[in-house]
XYZ file of C-alpha atoms in Angstrom:
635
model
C 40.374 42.834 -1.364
C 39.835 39.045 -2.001
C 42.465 37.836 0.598
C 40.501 39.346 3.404
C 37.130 37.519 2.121
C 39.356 34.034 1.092
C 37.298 31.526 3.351
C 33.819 33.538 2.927
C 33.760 33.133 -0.865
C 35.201 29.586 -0.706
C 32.412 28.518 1.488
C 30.136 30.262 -0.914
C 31.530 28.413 -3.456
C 31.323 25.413 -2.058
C 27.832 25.782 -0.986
C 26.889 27.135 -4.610
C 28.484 23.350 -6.195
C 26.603 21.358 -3.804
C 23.359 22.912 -4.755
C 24.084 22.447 -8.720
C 24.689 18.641 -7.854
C 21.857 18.615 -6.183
C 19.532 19.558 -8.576
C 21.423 18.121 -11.895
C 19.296 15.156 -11.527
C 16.475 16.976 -11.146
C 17.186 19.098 -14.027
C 18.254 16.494 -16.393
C 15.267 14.213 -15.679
C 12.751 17.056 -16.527
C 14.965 18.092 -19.914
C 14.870 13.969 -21.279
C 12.226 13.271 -23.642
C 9.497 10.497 -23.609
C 11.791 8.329 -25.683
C 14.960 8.819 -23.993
C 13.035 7.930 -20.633
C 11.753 4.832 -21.862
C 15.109 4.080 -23.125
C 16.703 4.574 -19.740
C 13.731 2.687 -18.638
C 14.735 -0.573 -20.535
C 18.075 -0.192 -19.318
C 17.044 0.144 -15.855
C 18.587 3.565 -15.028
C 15.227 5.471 -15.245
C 14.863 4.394 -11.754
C 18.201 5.461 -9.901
C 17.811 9.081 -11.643
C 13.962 9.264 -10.271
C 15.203 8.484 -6.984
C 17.578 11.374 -6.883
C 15.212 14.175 -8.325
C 13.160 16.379 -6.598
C 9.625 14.545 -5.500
C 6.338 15.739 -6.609
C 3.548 14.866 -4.267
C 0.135 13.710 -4.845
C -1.017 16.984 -6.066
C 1.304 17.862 -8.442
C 1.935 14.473 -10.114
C -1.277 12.593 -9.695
C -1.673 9.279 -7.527
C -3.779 7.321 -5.870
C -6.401 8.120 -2.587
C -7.492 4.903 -1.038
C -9.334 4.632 2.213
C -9.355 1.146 3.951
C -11.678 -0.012 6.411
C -10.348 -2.622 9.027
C -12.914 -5.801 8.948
C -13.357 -5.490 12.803
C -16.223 -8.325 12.476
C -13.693 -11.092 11.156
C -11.249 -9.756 13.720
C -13.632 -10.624 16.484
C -14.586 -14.267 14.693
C -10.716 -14.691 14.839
C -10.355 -13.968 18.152
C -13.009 -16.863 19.219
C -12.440 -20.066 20.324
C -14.651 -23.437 20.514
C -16.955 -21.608 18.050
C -20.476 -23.696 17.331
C -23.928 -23.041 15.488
C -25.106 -20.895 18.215
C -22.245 -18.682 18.022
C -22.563 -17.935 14.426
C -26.529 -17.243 14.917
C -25.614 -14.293 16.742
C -22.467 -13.014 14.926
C -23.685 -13.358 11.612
C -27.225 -11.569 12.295
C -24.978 -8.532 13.632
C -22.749 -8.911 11.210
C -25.607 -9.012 8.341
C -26.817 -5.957 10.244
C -23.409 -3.944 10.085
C -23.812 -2.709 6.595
C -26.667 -0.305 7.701
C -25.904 0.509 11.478
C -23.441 3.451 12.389
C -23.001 1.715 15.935
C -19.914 -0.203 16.950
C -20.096 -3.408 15.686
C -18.515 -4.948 19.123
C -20.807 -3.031 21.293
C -24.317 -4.412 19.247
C -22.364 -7.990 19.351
C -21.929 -7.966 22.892
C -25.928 -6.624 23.462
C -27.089 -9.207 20.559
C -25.146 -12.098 22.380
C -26.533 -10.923 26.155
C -30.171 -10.897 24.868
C -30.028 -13.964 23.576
C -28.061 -15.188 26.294
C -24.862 -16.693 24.474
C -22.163 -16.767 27.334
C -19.373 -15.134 25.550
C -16.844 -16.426 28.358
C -16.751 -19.581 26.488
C -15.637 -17.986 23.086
C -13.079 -15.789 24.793
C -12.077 -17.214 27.850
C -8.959 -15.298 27.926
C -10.616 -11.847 27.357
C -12.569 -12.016 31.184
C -15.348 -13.770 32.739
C -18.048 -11.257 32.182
C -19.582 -9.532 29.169
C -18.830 -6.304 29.915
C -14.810 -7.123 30.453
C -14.679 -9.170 27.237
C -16.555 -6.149 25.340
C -13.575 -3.795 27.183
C -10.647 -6.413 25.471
C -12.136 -6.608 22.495
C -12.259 -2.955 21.911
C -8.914 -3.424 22.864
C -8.011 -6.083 20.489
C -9.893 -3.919 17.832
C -8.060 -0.158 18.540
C -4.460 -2.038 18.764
C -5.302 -4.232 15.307
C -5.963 -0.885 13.537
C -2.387 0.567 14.899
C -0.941 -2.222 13.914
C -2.352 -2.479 10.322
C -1.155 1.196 10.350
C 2.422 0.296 10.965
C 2.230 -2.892 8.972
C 0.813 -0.666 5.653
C 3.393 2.141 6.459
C 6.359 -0.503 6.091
C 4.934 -2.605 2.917
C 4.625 1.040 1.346
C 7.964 2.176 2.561
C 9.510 -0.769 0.902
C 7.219 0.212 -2.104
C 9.281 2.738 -2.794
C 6.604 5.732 -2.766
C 8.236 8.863 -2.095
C 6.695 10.845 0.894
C 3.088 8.692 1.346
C 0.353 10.111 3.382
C -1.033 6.919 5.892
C -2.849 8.051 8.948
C -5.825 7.364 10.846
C -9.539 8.031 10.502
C -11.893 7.377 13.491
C -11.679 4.216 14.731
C -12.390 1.615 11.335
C -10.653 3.360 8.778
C -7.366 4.470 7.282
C -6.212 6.755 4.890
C -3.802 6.383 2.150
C -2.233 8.412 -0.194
C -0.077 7.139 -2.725
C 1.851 10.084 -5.425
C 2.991 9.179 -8.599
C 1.460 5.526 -8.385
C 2.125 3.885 -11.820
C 0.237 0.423 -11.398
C -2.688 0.578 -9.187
C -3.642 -2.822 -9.264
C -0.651 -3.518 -7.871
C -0.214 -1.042 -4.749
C -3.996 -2.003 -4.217
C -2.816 -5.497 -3.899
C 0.026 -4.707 -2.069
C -2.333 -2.918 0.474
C -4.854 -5.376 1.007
C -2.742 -8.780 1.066
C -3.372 -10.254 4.673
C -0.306 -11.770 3.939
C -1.496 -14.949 5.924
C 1.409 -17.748 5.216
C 0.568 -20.837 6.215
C 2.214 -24.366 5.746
C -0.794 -27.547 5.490
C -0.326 -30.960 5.032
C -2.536 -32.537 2.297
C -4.620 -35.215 2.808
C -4.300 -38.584 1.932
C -6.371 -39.197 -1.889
C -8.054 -42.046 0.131
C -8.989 -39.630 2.545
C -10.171 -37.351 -0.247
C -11.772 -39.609 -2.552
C -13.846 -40.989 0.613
C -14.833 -37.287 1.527
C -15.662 -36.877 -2.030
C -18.451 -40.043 -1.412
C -19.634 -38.205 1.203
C -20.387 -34.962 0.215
C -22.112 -36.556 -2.925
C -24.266 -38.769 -0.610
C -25.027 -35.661 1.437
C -26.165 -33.679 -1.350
C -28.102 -36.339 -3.324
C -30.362 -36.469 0.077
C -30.576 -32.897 0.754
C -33.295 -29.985 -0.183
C -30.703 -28.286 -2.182
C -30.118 -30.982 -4.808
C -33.946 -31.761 -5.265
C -34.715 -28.313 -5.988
C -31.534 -28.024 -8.334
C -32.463 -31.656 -10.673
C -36.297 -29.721 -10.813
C -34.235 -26.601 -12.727
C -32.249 -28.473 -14.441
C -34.963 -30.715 -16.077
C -36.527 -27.007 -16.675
C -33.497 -25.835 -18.289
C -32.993 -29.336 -20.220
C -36.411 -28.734 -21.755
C -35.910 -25.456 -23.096
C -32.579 -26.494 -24.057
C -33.445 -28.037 -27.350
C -31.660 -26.363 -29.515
C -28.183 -27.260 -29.414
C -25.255 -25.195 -28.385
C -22.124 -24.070 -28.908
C -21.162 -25.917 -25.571
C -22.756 -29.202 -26.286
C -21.281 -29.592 -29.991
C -17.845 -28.660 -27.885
C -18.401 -31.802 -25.239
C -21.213 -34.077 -26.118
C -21.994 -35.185 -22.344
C -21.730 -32.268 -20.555
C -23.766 -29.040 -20.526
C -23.469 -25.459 -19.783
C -26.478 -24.932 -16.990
C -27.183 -21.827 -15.696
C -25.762 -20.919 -12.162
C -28.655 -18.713 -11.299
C -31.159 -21.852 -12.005
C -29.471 -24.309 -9.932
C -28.688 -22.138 -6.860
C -30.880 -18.795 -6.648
C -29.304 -15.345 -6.540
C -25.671 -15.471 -6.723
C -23.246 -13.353 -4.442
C -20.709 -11.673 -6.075
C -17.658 -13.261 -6.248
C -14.250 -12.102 -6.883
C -12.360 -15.426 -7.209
C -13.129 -15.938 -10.897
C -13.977 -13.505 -14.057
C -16.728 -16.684 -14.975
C -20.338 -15.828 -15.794
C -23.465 -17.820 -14.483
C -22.662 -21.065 -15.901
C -21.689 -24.263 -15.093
C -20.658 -27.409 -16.986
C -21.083 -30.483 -16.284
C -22.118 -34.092 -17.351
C -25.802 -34.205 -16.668
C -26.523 -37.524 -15.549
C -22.753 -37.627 -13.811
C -23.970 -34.887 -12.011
C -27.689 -36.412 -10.690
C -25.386 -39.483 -9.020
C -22.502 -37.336 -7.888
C -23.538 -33.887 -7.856
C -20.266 -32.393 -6.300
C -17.595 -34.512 -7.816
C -19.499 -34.429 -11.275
C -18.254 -30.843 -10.835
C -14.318 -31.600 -10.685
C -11.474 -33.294 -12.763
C -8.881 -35.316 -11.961
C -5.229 -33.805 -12.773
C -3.108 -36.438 -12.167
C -2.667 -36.922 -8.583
C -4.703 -33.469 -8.027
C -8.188 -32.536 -8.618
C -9.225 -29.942 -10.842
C -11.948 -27.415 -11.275
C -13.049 -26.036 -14.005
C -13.371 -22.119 -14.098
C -16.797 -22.032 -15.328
C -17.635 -24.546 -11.696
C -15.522 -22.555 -9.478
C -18.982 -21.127 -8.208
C -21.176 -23.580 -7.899
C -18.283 -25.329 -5.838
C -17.938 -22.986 -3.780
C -21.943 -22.428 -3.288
C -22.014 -26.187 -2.183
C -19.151 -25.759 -0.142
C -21.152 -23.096 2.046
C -24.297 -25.414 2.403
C -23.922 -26.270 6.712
C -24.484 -29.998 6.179
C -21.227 -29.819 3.771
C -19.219 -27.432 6.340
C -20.425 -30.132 8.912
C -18.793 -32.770 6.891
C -14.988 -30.988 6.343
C -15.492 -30.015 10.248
C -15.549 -34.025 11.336
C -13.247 -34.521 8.853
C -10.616 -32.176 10.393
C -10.011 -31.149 6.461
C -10.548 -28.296 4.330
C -10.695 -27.185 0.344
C -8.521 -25.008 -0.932
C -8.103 -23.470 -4.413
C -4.320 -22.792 -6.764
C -3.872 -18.766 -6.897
C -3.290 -19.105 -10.567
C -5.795 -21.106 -13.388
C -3.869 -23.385 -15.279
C -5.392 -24.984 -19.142
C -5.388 -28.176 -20.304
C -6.605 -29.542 -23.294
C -9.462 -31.714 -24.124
C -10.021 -34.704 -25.821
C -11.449 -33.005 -28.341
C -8.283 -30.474 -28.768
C -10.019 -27.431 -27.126
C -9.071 -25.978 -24.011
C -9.945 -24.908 -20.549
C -9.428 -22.975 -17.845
C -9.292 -25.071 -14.503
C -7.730 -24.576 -11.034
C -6.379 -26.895 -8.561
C -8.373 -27.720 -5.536
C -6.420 -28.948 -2.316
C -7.976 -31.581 0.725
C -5.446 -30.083 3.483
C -5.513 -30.687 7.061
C -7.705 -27.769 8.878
C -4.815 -26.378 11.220
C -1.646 -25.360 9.800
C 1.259 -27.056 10.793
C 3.514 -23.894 10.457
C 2.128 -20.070 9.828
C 4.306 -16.810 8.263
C 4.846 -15.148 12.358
C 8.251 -17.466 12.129
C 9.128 -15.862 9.065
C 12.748 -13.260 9.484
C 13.369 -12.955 6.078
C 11.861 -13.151 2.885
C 13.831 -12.230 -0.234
C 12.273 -12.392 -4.064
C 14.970 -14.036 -6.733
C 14.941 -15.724 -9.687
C 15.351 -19.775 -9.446
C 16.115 -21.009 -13.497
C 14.137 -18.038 -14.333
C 11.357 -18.738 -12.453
C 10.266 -15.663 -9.995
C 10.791 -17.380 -6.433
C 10.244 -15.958 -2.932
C 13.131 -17.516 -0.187
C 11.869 -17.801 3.234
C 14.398 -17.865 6.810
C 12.605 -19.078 9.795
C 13.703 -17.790 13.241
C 14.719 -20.416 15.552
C 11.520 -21.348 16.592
C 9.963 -21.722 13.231
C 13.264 -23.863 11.920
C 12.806 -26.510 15.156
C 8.469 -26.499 14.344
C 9.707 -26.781 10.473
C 12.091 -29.377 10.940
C 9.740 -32.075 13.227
C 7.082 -30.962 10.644
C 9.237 -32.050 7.566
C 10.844 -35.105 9.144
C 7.541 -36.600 10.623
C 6.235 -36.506 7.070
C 8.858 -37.537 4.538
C 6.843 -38.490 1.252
C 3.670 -36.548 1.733
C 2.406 -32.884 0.228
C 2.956 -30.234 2.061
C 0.653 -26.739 0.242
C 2.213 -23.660 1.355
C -0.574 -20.754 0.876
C -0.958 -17.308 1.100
C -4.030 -15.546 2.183
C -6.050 -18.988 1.824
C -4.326 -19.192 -2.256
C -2.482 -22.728 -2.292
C 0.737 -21.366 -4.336
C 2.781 -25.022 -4.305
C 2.541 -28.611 -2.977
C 5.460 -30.104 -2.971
C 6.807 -33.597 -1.963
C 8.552 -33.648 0.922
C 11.730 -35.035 0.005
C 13.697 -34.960 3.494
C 14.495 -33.123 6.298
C 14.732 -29.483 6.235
C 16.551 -28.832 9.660
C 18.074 -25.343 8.457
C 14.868 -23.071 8.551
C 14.721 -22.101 4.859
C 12.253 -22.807 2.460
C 10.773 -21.177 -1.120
C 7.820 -20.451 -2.664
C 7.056 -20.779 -6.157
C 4.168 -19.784 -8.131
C 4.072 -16.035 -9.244
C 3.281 -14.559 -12.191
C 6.160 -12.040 -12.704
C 8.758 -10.902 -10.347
C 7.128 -7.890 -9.224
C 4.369 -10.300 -7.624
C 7.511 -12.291 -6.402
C 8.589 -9.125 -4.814
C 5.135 -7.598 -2.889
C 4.715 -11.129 -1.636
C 8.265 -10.404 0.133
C 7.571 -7.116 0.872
C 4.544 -8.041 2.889
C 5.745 -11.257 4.177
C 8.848 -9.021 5.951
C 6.173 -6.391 6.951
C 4.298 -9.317 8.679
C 0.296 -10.103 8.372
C -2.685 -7.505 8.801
C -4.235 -8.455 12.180
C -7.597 -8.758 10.115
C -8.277 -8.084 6.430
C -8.738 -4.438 5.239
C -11.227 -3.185 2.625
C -10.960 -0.485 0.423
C -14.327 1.633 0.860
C -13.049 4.598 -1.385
C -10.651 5.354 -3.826
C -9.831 8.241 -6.153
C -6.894 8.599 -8.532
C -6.015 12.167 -9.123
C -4.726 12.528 -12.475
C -1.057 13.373 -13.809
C -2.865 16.414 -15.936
C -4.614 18.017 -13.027
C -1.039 17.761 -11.038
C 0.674 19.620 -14.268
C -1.962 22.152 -13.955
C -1.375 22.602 -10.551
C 2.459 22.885 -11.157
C 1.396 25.550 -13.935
C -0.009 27.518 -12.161
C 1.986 27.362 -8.909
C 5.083 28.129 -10.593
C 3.649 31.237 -12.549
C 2.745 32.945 -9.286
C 6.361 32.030 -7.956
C 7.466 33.238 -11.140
C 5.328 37.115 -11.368
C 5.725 37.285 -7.766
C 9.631 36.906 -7.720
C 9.944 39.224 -10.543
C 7.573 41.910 -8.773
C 10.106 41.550 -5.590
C 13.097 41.891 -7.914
C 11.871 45.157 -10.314
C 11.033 46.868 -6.591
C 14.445 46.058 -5.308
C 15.888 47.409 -8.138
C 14.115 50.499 -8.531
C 14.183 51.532 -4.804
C 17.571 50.062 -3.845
C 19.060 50.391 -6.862
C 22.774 48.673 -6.707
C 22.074 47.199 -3.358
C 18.351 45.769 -5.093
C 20.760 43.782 -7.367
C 22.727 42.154 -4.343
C 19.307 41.515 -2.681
C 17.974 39.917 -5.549
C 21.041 37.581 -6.464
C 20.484 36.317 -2.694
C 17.419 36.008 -3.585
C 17.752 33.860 -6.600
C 20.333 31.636 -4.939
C 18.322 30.925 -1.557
C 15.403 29.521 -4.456
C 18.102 27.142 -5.396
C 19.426 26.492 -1.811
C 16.020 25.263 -1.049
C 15.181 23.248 -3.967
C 18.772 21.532 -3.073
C 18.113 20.815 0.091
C 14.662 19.558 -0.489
C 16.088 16.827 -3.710
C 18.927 16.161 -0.833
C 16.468 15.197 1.401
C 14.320 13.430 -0.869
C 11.348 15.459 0.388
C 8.186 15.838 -1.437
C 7.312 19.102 -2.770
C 3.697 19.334 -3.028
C 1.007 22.561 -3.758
C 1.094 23.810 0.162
C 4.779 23.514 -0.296
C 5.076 25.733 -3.493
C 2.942 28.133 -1.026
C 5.886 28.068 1.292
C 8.828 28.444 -1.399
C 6.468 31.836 -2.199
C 6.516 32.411 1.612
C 9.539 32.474 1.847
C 10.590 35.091 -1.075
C 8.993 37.662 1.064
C 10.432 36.183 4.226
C 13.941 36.595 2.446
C 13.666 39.997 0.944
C 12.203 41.526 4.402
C 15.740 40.960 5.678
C 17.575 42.379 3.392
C 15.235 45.340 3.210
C 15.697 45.887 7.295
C 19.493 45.575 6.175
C 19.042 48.280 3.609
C 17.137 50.504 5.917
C 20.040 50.346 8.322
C 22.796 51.214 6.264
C 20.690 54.305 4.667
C 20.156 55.211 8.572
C 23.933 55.196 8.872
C 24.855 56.850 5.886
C 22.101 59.894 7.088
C 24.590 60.463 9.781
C 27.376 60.699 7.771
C 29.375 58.012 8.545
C 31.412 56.688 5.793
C 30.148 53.540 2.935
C 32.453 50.814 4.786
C 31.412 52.103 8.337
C 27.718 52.501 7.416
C 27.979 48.835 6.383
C 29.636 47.443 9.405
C 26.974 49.464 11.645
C 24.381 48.230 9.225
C 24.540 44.992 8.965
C 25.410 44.687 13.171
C 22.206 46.580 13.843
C 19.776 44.393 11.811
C 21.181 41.374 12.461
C 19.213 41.087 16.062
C 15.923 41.944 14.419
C 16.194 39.443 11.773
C 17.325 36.786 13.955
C 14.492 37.255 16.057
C 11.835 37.526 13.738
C 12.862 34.829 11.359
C 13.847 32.395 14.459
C 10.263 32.766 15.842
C 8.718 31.882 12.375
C 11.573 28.309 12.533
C 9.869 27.439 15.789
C 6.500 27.624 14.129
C 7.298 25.323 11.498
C 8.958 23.103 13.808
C 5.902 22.381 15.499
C 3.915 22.189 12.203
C 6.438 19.722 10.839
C 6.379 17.421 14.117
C 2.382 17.361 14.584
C 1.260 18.198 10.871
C 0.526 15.327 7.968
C 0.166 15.583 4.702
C -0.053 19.178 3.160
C 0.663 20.916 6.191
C 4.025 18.677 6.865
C 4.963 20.036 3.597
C 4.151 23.190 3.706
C 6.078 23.259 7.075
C 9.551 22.029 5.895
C 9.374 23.730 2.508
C 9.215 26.858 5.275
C 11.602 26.178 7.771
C 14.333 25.361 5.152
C 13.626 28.677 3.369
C 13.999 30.808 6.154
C 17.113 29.013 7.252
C 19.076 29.778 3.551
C 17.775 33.198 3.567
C 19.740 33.919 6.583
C 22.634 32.108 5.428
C 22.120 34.551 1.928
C 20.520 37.961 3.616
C 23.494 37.839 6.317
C 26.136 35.859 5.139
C 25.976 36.167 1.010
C 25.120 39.664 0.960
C 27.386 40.737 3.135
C 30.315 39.334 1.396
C 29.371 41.194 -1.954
C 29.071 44.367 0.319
C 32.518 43.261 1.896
C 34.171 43.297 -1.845
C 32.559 46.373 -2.809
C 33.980 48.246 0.094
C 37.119 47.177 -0.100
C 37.575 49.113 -3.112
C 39.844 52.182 -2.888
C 38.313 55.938 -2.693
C 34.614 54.531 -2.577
C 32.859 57.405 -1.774
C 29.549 56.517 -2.020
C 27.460 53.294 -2.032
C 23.960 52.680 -4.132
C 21.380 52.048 -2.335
């Protein structure tokens, strides 16, 4: 009886031991407790046993929905060349106008610059010689930006390490994102919206610097802007009697409000500091910019409370005229350091940079960037391609004993000496706050930079409690409805119900298997499928059923009424269940999101319910009717 069936009920076996392996992680991962997960968690095997379970998606375990806008208007500013006062006139009215208007921002650019007859040909010369051509590559240069920001996102989330994410596009600006089972937001928001802009500047000489300094201060003392910010100021000092906290902190310098000296403020995102600023009062009448900075050793500093008001002057034209003829530009440390005052208090200050306005050496050369620890400090290592190592080395050997800043996304992150040489193409960065940092920064830097900077216009988080409700729910209705299949099998097939209903049974654990093999993502469309495909599996075994009875009508005996049986159906369920494949094929190819998973929940349920309707089944019936005298067969 069991020689005959040998290899059927080996390969049964075998499949049956595959599956359990396949799920234990599953299973033990949903059976540990909170503390025995955060135990694994501190010793770092919490993560391997994730990655083998079965994946929840967005809906079942909560995660993050973020759409991103492409900034199509700094793409086009990036684009230009040779760009002058006249330029700007017409690109920032349209781009002031953006906000409100639903037209394309290139198109209103293009009619903005033709009525007031800017010849775009100079700013693009390599984009055509009319308007209409350079409107034509521009909408070019914006459709293939947003493809490659998509491709760019969908490798720095790959590398992420989120299971199954949802990235595709919407209209012609915008992209979707879905993240499941997102544990740090902040993080995967940063990791989403880094620009990942590397770029290696030469710092100026402090002659240079402290002569630029003169000038700005000369510039200001003369201009509109300071007059109308010494009339505040004398306003504030006035109603300033009574002293304050600041004041009894440093005796010369005041806190001033921000919103007196300059007007409204902008929001800005580049410090957590309120409206104030402080600084020496009469320091500041005679030098009102540098009043505003410290020196830090060879470095100047600013503190956080000024970072504003820096930056306010630093966006007054006459000052941008200034760093423009000085071929030089200001930028600021990513992190705030402290130091400690004279009087033993301390303060919050970053460093402020006079580099060279072109970058001798950007991220494009970058091949590989790998995150390590360097005597415990989080450090990102940098290999140039060939190109970049020849550009690196000239750089490096034409300026032995200067500063080189290496920044990222504008953020100066180190300025180092150069001490030699560096003919080899490698390099480091330093400067991160933890090694996860250490490790977006590479993932982005291998993913390469965002054509132009993305902003996230919407985001929801959908909650971890919503996604258990979800799995509730979804797995009581697999639950009644799989019992409702399996008391009708019973009662009308009787014997043969209990063969249908163990195939039954084990093609639910075939597909959860395959779909932990494959690290797919089950999500609420997908439970839909795995409930699908119950019915899907029973109808064959019920069309098998019906055949046999047929058989055993005509009298034939148990065994022959089982060979005829089984050969009859065997076309019908082919057919029908192959048709139903192709569908979810094609779903799986052009579908996203829920419908992709809905799809291969489907197409790998009615591919084990053949392999148990035909092949499992049949093997029972095979041992049953091997028996000796069987006379008659339930079903």
């Amino acid at each position: 009886m069991f020689k005959k069936n040998t290899p059927r009920l080996i390969i049964i076996g075998v499949v049956l031991l595959w599956a359990l392996y396949a799920l234990f992680p599953t299973i033990k991962y949903n059976t540990l407790s909170e503390n025995e997960k955060a135990s694994m968690e501190e010793d770092g095997t919490l993560e391997d046993l994730e990655k083998k379970t079965l994946r929840r998606g967005l809906d079942l375990q909560g995660g993050m929905h973020i759409v991103l806008e492409v900034d199509i208007p700094t793409l086009v500013e990036n684009l230009a060349s040779n760009k002058n006062d006249l330029f700007y006139e017409v690109f920032n009215k349209v781009k002031t106008e953006d906000e409100v208007s639903a037209e394309d921002f290139i198109s209103r650019f293009v009619t903005e610059a033709r009525s007031q007859d800017l010849r775009l040909n100079r700013y693009y010369m390599d984009f055509g010689s009319d308007q209409a051509a350079i409107q034509s590559a521009l909408d070019e240069e914006a459709m293939d930006a947003i493809n490659r920001a998509l491709e760019i996102l969908q490798n720095r989330v790959d590398e992420f390490g989120v299971s199954e994410p949802t990235i595709q596009k919407q209209g012609n600006r915008r992209i979707i994102v879905e993240l499941a089972g997102i544990q740090d937001p902040e993080r995967a928001r940063s990791l989403l919206q880094s620009t990942a802009l590397l770029e290696f500047a030469l710092l100026k000489d402090g002659s240079v610097t402290q002569n630029l300094l003169a000038r700005v201060d000369r510039a200001l003392k003369g201009s509109k802007d300071l007059e109308n910010l010494l009339e505040i100021k004398e306003e504030a000092t006035d109603e300033e009697k009574t002293p304050t906290e600041t004041e009894t902190r440093v005796a010369d310098e005041q806190e001033v409000s921000l919103t007196e000296l300059f007007g409204s403020i902008e929001k800005d995102t580049t410090t957590e500091d309120t409206t104030e600023v402080l600084v020496d009062r009469n320091l500041f009448e005679e030098q009102p910019f540098s009043s505003l900075l410290r020196q830090i050793g060879n470095d100047l500093g600013v503190p956080e409370q000024n970072i504003r008001a820096v930056n306010k002057i630093m966006e007054i034209q006459d000052i941008q005229d200034i760093l423009k003829g000085d071929e030089g530009r200001f930028s600021m440390s990513k992190e705030k350091e402290t130091w400690t005052l004279p009087e033993g208090d301390s303060e919050f200050f970053y460093r402020m940079y006079h580099l060279e306005a072109e970058a001798g050496l950007t991220g494009g050369v970058i091949e590989e960037a790998l995150a390590t620890l360097y005597n415990g400090q989080p450090i990102v290592t940098l290999s140039m391609n060939s190109e970049g190592a020849k550009t690196w080395s000239r750089m490096t050997g034409a300026n032995v004993g200067r500063r080189l800043a290496i920044l990222l996304d504008g953020n100066v992150h180190m300025a180092p000496v150069i001490r030699t040489k560096i003919t080899d193409g490698q390099t480091q960065v330093e400067g991160f706050a933890n090694i996860n940092e250490a490790k977006d920064i590479a993932i982005v830097l291998r993913a390469g930079a965002l054509p132009a900077p993305v902003d996230i216009i919407e985001e929801r988080t959908v909650g971890p409690s919503l996604g258990q409700d979800s799995i509730d729910q979804g797995t009581r209705s697999i639950i009644i409805g799989l019992v409702l299949v399996l008391v009708f099998m019973v009662f009308y097939y009787k014997g043969a119900g209990l063969i249908a209903s163990f195939g039954l049974l084990w093609n639910l654990i075939l597909v959860l298997a395959i779909l932990a093999m494959l690290k797919a993502t089950l999500t609420l469309p997908g439970i839909a499928g795995l409930i699908l495909t119950v019915g899907m599996a029973i109808d064959a075994n019920v069309i098998i059923f019906e055949r046999i009875r047929e058989e055993l009508d005509k009298g034939k005996t148990p065994r022959s009424a089982i060979d005829s049986g089984y050969s009859r159906a065997i076309t019908t369920i082919i057919d029908a269940n192959v048709t139903t494949i192709l569908a979810s094929l094609v779903l799986m190819q052009f579908g996203t999101g829920p419908i992709r998973g809905f799809a291969v929940v489907l197409f790998w349920g009615i591919a084990t319910s053949m392999f148990t309707a035909i092949f499992t089944t049949r093997t029972i019936f095979n041992l049953i009717a091997a028996k000796q005298n069987l006379k008659t067969l339930s079903i």
